[in-house]
Tab-separated table of C-alpha atoms in Angstrom:
chain	number	residue	atom	x	y	z
A	103	MET	CA	42.169	-57.442	-7.155
A	104	ASN	CA	40.289	-56.888	-10.396
A	105	LYS	CA	39.187	-53.401	-11.333
A	106	VAL	CA	35.541	-52.801	-10.374
A	107	GLU	CA	33.586	-51.931	-13.489
A	108	LEU	CA	30.019	-52.307	-14.758
A	109	LYS	CA	29.528	-52.208	-18.515
A	110	MET	CA	26.415	-52.349	-20.656
A	111	ASN	CA	26.322	-52.621	-24.418
A	112	GLN	CA	23.045	-52.120	-26.283
A	113	VAL	CA	20.845	-53.480	-23.492
A	114	VAL	CA	17.235	-53.806	-24.627
A	115	VAL	CA	14.166	-54.886	-22.649
A	116	SER	CA	10.795	-55.270	-24.341
A	117	PHE	CA	7.370	-55.989	-22.902
A	118	ARG	CA	5.315	-57.236	-25.841
A	119	LYS	CA	5.492	-54.354	-28.329
A	120	ASP	CA	6.774	-51.752	-25.870
A	121	ARG	CA	10.463	-51.157	-25.203
A	122	ALA	CA	11.284	-50.508	-21.564
A	123	LEU	CA	15.020	-50.134	-22.291
A	124	ASN	CA	16.139	-48.885	-25.664
A	125	GLY	CA	19.765	-49.885	-26.258
A	126	ILE	CA	21.442	-48.740	-23.033
A	127	THR	CA	25.226	-48.456	-23.354
A	128	LEU	CA	27.341	-47.239	-20.435
A	129	THR	CA	30.439	-47.790	-18.319
A	130	MET	CA	30.511	-47.309	-14.548
A	131	GLU	CA	33.542	-47.330	-12.248
A	132	PRO	CA	33.656	-46.833	-8.454
A	133	GLY	CA	31.745	-43.745	-7.372
A	134	ILE	CA	28.265	-42.574	-6.443
A	135	TYR	CA	25.852	-42.346	-9.360
A	136	GLY	CA	22.462	-40.648	-9.328
A	137	LEU	CA	19.817	-42.027	-11.694
A	138	ILE	CA	17.071	-39.541	-12.541
A	139	GLY	CA	13.951	-39.934	-14.648
A	140	GLU	CA	10.188	-39.739	-14.602
A	141	ASN	CA	7.997	-42.650	-13.555
A	142	GLY	CA	8.073	-45.205	-16.352
A	143	ALA	CA	11.432	-44.011	-17.699
A	144	GLY	CA	12.948	-47.469	-17.157
A	145	LYS	CA	14.992	-46.930	-13.997
A	146	THR	CA	13.744	-49.967	-12.097
A	147	THR	CA	13.910	-52.111	-15.249
A	148	LEU	CA	17.544	-51.056	-15.653
A	149	PHE	CA	18.246	-52.105	-12.074
A	150	ARG	CA	16.408	-55.421	-12.502
A	151	SER	CA	18.402	-56.167	-15.645
A	152	THR	CA	21.651	-55.466	-13.794
A	153	LEU	CA	20.516	-57.823	-11.028
A	154	GLU	CA	19.785	-60.498	-13.668
A	155	VAL	CA	16.151	-60.865	-12.555
A	156	GLN	CA	14.866	-59.278	-15.765
A	157	SER	CA	15.547	-60.891	-19.145
A	158	TYR	CA	17.222	-58.598	-21.668
A	159	LYS	CA	19.055	-58.499	-24.961
A	160	GLY	CA	22.550	-57.089	-25.208
A	161	VAL	CA	25.542	-57.510	-22.918
A	162	ILE	CA	26.027	-56.629	-19.252
A	163	THR	CA	29.557	-57.201	-17.950
A	164	LYS	CA	30.457	-57.013	-14.260
A	165	ASN	CA	34.229	-56.874	-13.881
A	166	GLY	CA	35.537	-57.267	-10.332
A	167	ILE	CA	31.960	-57.541	-9.036
A	168	SER	CA	31.341	-60.773	-7.136
A	169	SER	CA	28.611	-59.432	-4.852
A	170	ILE	CA	25.723	-57.001	-5.390
A	171	GLY	CA	23.712	-55.309	-2.648
A	172	TYR	CA	20.164	-54.177	-3.400
A	173	VAL	CA	17.850	-51.830	-1.504
A	174	PRO	CA	14.366	-52.040	-3.065
A	175	GLN	CA	11.978	-49.117	-2.996
A	176	HIS	CA	9.661	-51.031	-0.681
A	177	PHE	CA	11.834	-53.014	1.719
A	178	ASP	CA	9.870	-55.627	3.609
A	179	CYS	CA	10.924	-58.489	5.848
A	180	LEU	CA	9.599	-60.772	8.559
A	181	LYS	CA	8.126	-58.458	11.174
A	182	ARG	CA	8.333	-61.037	13.973
A	183	LEU	CA	12.138	-61.051	13.765
A	184	THR	CA	14.457	-58.687	15.587
A	185	VAL	CA	16.948	-56.509	13.741
A	186	GLY	CA	19.769	-58.901	14.668
A	187	GLU	CA	17.796	-61.959	13.564
A	188	THR	CA	17.002	-60.227	10.285
A	189	MET	CA	20.702	-59.672	9.652
A	190	LYS	CA	21.414	-63.359	10.369
A	191	TYR	CA	18.646	-64.329	7.942
A	192	PHE	CA	20.166	-62.252	5.140
A	193	CYS	CA	23.635	-63.612	5.955
A	194	SER	CA	22.286	-67.106	5.311
A	195	LEU	CA	20.698	-65.995	2.028
A	196	LYS	CA	24.040	-64.543	0.935
A	197	ASN	CA	25.986	-67.642	2.036
A	198	ILE	CA	28.183	-65.638	4.390
A	199	SER	CA	30.158	-68.079	6.522
A	200	HIS	CA	29.213	-68.509	10.184
A	201	SER	CA	32.703	-67.423	11.228
A	202	GLN	CA	32.254	-64.060	9.473
A	203	ARG	CA	28.629	-63.317	10.337
A	204	ARG	CA	29.054	-61.703	13.753
A	205	GLU	CA	31.763	-59.340	12.543
A	206	ASP	CA	29.880	-58.461	9.350
A	207	ILE	CA	26.603	-57.821	11.179
A	208	GLU	CA	28.366	-55.593	13.710
A	209	ARG	CA	30.029	-53.701	10.858
A	210	VAL	CA	26.829	-52.939	8.940
A	211	LEU	CA	24.761	-52.095	12.038
A	212	THR	CA	27.477	-49.637	13.073
A	213	ILE	CA	27.423	-48.011	9.628
A	214	VAL	CA	23.651	-47.428	9.766
A	215	ASN	CA	23.679	-46.583	13.503
A	216	LEU	CA	21.423	-49.450	14.599
A	217	THR	CA	23.667	-51.297	17.073
A	218	GLU	CA	21.413	-50.274	19.980
A	219	GLU	CA	18.330	-51.549	18.138
A	220	ARG	CA	19.590	-55.053	17.334
A	221	ASP	CA	17.085	-56.639	19.782
A	222	LYS	CA	14.090	-54.604	18.638
A	223	LEU	CA	11.373	-56.290	16.594
A	224	ILE	CA	11.127	-55.169	12.982
A	225	LYS	CA	7.411	-54.454	13.453
A	226	ASN	CA	8.237	-51.853	16.129
A	227	LEU	CA	10.684	-49.813	14.033
A	228	SER	CA	9.952	-46.409	12.519
A	229	GLY	CA	9.928	-46.049	8.754
A	230	GLY	CA	13.363	-44.455	8.821
A	231	MET	CA	14.855	-47.231	10.937
A	232	LEU	CA	13.309	-49.869	8.677
A	233	ARG	CA	14.928	-48.177	5.695
A	234	ARG	CA	18.268	-48.340	7.507
A	235	VAL	CA	17.747	-52.072	8.080
A	236	GLY	CA	17.270	-52.365	4.321
A	237	ILE	CA	20.570	-50.606	3.719
A	238	ALA	CA	22.327	-52.749	6.336
A	239	GLN	CA	21.255	-56.031	4.721
A	240	ALA	CA	22.442	-54.758	1.341
A	241	LEU	CA	25.898	-54.020	2.795
A	242	LEU	CA	26.383	-57.544	4.163
A	243	GLY	CA	29.186	-59.312	2.338
A	244	GLU	CA	30.940	-56.087	1.255
A	245	PRO	CA	29.284	-55.778	-2.206
A	246	GLN	CA	31.262	-54.078	-4.955
A	247	LEU	CA	28.000	-52.818	-6.486
A	248	LEU	CA	25.223	-51.309	-4.365
A	249	ILE	CA	21.889	-50.521	-6.042
A	250	MET	CA	19.330	-48.362	-4.223
A	251	ASP	CA	15.865	-47.808	-5.713
A	252	GLU	CA	14.190	-44.646	-4.354
A	253	PRO	CA	15.804	-45.063	-0.907
A	254	THR	CA	14.631	-41.720	0.542
A	255	VAL	CA	10.903	-42.025	-0.236
A	256	GLY	CA	8.876	-41.242	2.876
A	257	LEU	CA	11.848	-40.213	5.010
A	258	ASP	CA	11.584	-37.145	7.222
A	259	PRO	CA	14.308	-34.441	7.057
A	260	ALA	CA	16.333	-35.959	9.918
A	261	GLU	CA	16.360	-39.407	8.311
A	262	ARG	CA	17.396	-37.865	4.986
A	263	VAL	CA	20.434	-36.392	6.730
A	264	ASN	CA	21.143	-39.824	8.239
A	265	PHE	CA	20.915	-41.361	4.782
A	266	ARG	CA	23.386	-38.887	3.288
A	267	ASN	CA	25.807	-39.588	6.140
A	268	ILE	CA	25.526	-43.332	5.503
A	269	ILE	CA	26.342	-42.816	1.824
A	270	LYS	CA	29.471	-40.864	2.790
A	271	LYS	CA	30.568	-43.782	4.993
A	272	ILE	CA	30.116	-46.497	2.379
A	273	LYS	CA	31.631	-44.830	-0.663
A	274	GLY	CA	35.011	-46.157	-1.591
A	275	ASP	CA	36.096	-48.796	-4.045
A	276	ARG	CA	32.530	-49.687	-4.992
A	277	ILE	CA	29.803	-48.485	-7.325
A	278	VAL	CA	26.839	-46.949	-5.493
A	279	TRP	CA	23.866	-46.466	-7.819
A	280	ILE	CA	20.904	-44.480	-6.485
A	281	SER	CA	17.629	-43.672	-8.225
A	282	SER	CA	15.498	-40.848	-6.878
A	283	HIS	CA	13.054	-38.118	-7.836
A	284	GLU	CA	14.712	-35.922	-5.214
A	285	ILE	CA	17.189	-34.162	-7.495
A	286	GLY	CA	18.471	-31.892	-4.734
A	287	GLU	CA	19.233	-34.899	-2.537
A	288	LEU	CA	21.224	-36.564	-5.299
A	289	GLU	CA	23.141	-33.358	-5.972
A	290	GLN	CA	24.484	-33.442	-2.405
A	291	MET	CA	25.627	-37.068	-2.599
A	292	CYS	CA	26.564	-38.093	-6.121
A	293	ASP	CA	29.722	-37.812	-8.199
A	294	ARG	CA	28.018	-38.521	-11.515
A	295	PHE	CA	24.505	-38.329	-12.886
A	296	MET	CA	22.455	-40.307	-15.390
A	297	LEU	CA	19.196	-39.018	-16.867
A	298	MET	CA	16.718	-41.423	-18.463
A	299	LYS	CA	13.711	-40.737	-20.663
A	300	GLN	CA	11.382	-43.329	-22.190
A	301	GLY	CA	13.868	-46.169	-21.803
A	302	SER	CA	16.855	-44.276	-23.201
A	303	LEU	CA	19.895	-42.797	-21.485
A	304	VAL	CA	19.728	-39.089	-22.311
A	305	CYS	CA	23.017	-38.054	-20.723
A	306	MET	CA	25.618	-39.192	-18.211
A	307	GLY	CA	28.516	-37.415	-16.554
A	308	ASP	CA	29.678	-35.251	-13.667
A	309	LEU	CA	27.744	-32.067	-12.972
A	310	GLU	CA	30.455	-29.718	-14.222
A	311	THR	CA	30.538	-31.450	-17.608
A	312	LEU	CA	26.745	-31.633	-17.865
A	313	TYR	CA	26.383	-27.979	-16.866
A	314	GLN	CA	28.720	-26.998	-19.707
A	315	GLU	CA	26.910	-29.245	-22.174
A	316	TYR	CA	23.482	-27.836	-21.314
A	317	GLU	CA	24.683	-24.280	-20.605
A	318	THR	CA	23.406	-23.982	-17.059
A	319	ASP	CA	24.674	-23.953	-13.485
A	320	ASN	CA	21.533	-25.369	-11.875
A	321	ILE	CA	20.596	-29.034	-11.596
A	322	GLU	CA	16.853	-28.388	-11.932
A	323	THR	CA	17.410	-26.427	-15.152
A	324	LEU	CA	19.732	-29.180	-16.360
A	325	TYR	CA	16.950	-31.708	-15.801
A	326	PHE	CA	14.386	-29.667	-17.729
A	327	LYS	CA	16.749	-29.043	-20.641
A	328	ALA	CA	17.926	-32.653	-20.869
A	329	MET	CA	14.339	-33.903	-20.780
A	330	GLY	CA	13.205	-31.382	-23.383
A	331	LYS	CA	10.742	-29.741	-21.010
A	332	GLU	CA	9.820	-26.081	-20.817
A	333	ILE	CA	10.407	-24.201	-17.582
A	334	CYS	CA	7.328	-22.317	-16.410
């Protein structure tokens, strides 16, 4: 089995005269990565470039990555379908063989604790359950890279705990890449952190290394220092 690795070298995205990504260079290996930055920093554009749905200049190399799972910030699907039917629909989109579908659907519904809701209509689910359906579809096919764009937006405290538990279950020999404004949430889940500002990668590393670099022991202070902001 090939080593799982995502590499970027001088990735640039421009919209007319404005640069959304300004020469991103990085290497990611299996682990849980938190992506932090203000609105407009380029986080979603970075994800879209990785997914090859956004044109870019530079090189993105995906070693050992044959499948990518994606959880968009606003997950939407056919509300007249049940949870189980929704999983079958995404299996067909991902070309998962009929012989593997039942086992794979059971696996992902177990991970997100939705096995008892498989016959419920999507339109009748709570926001937290719908978010878990979004995670389940992304896990179909055992992706080596899982990208999650603001996955905890709108979740109540109980669902946030559920989300953290799901992340613990799915970590392993894959890259899990999560963007969020909830810095405290990311601190509890992630192995490594990436901070973006105005399309550039400001810093990347584990918290211990970043704390030493920015002379702090607090993730909020780290964020302010890395972003060049004053603390009130």
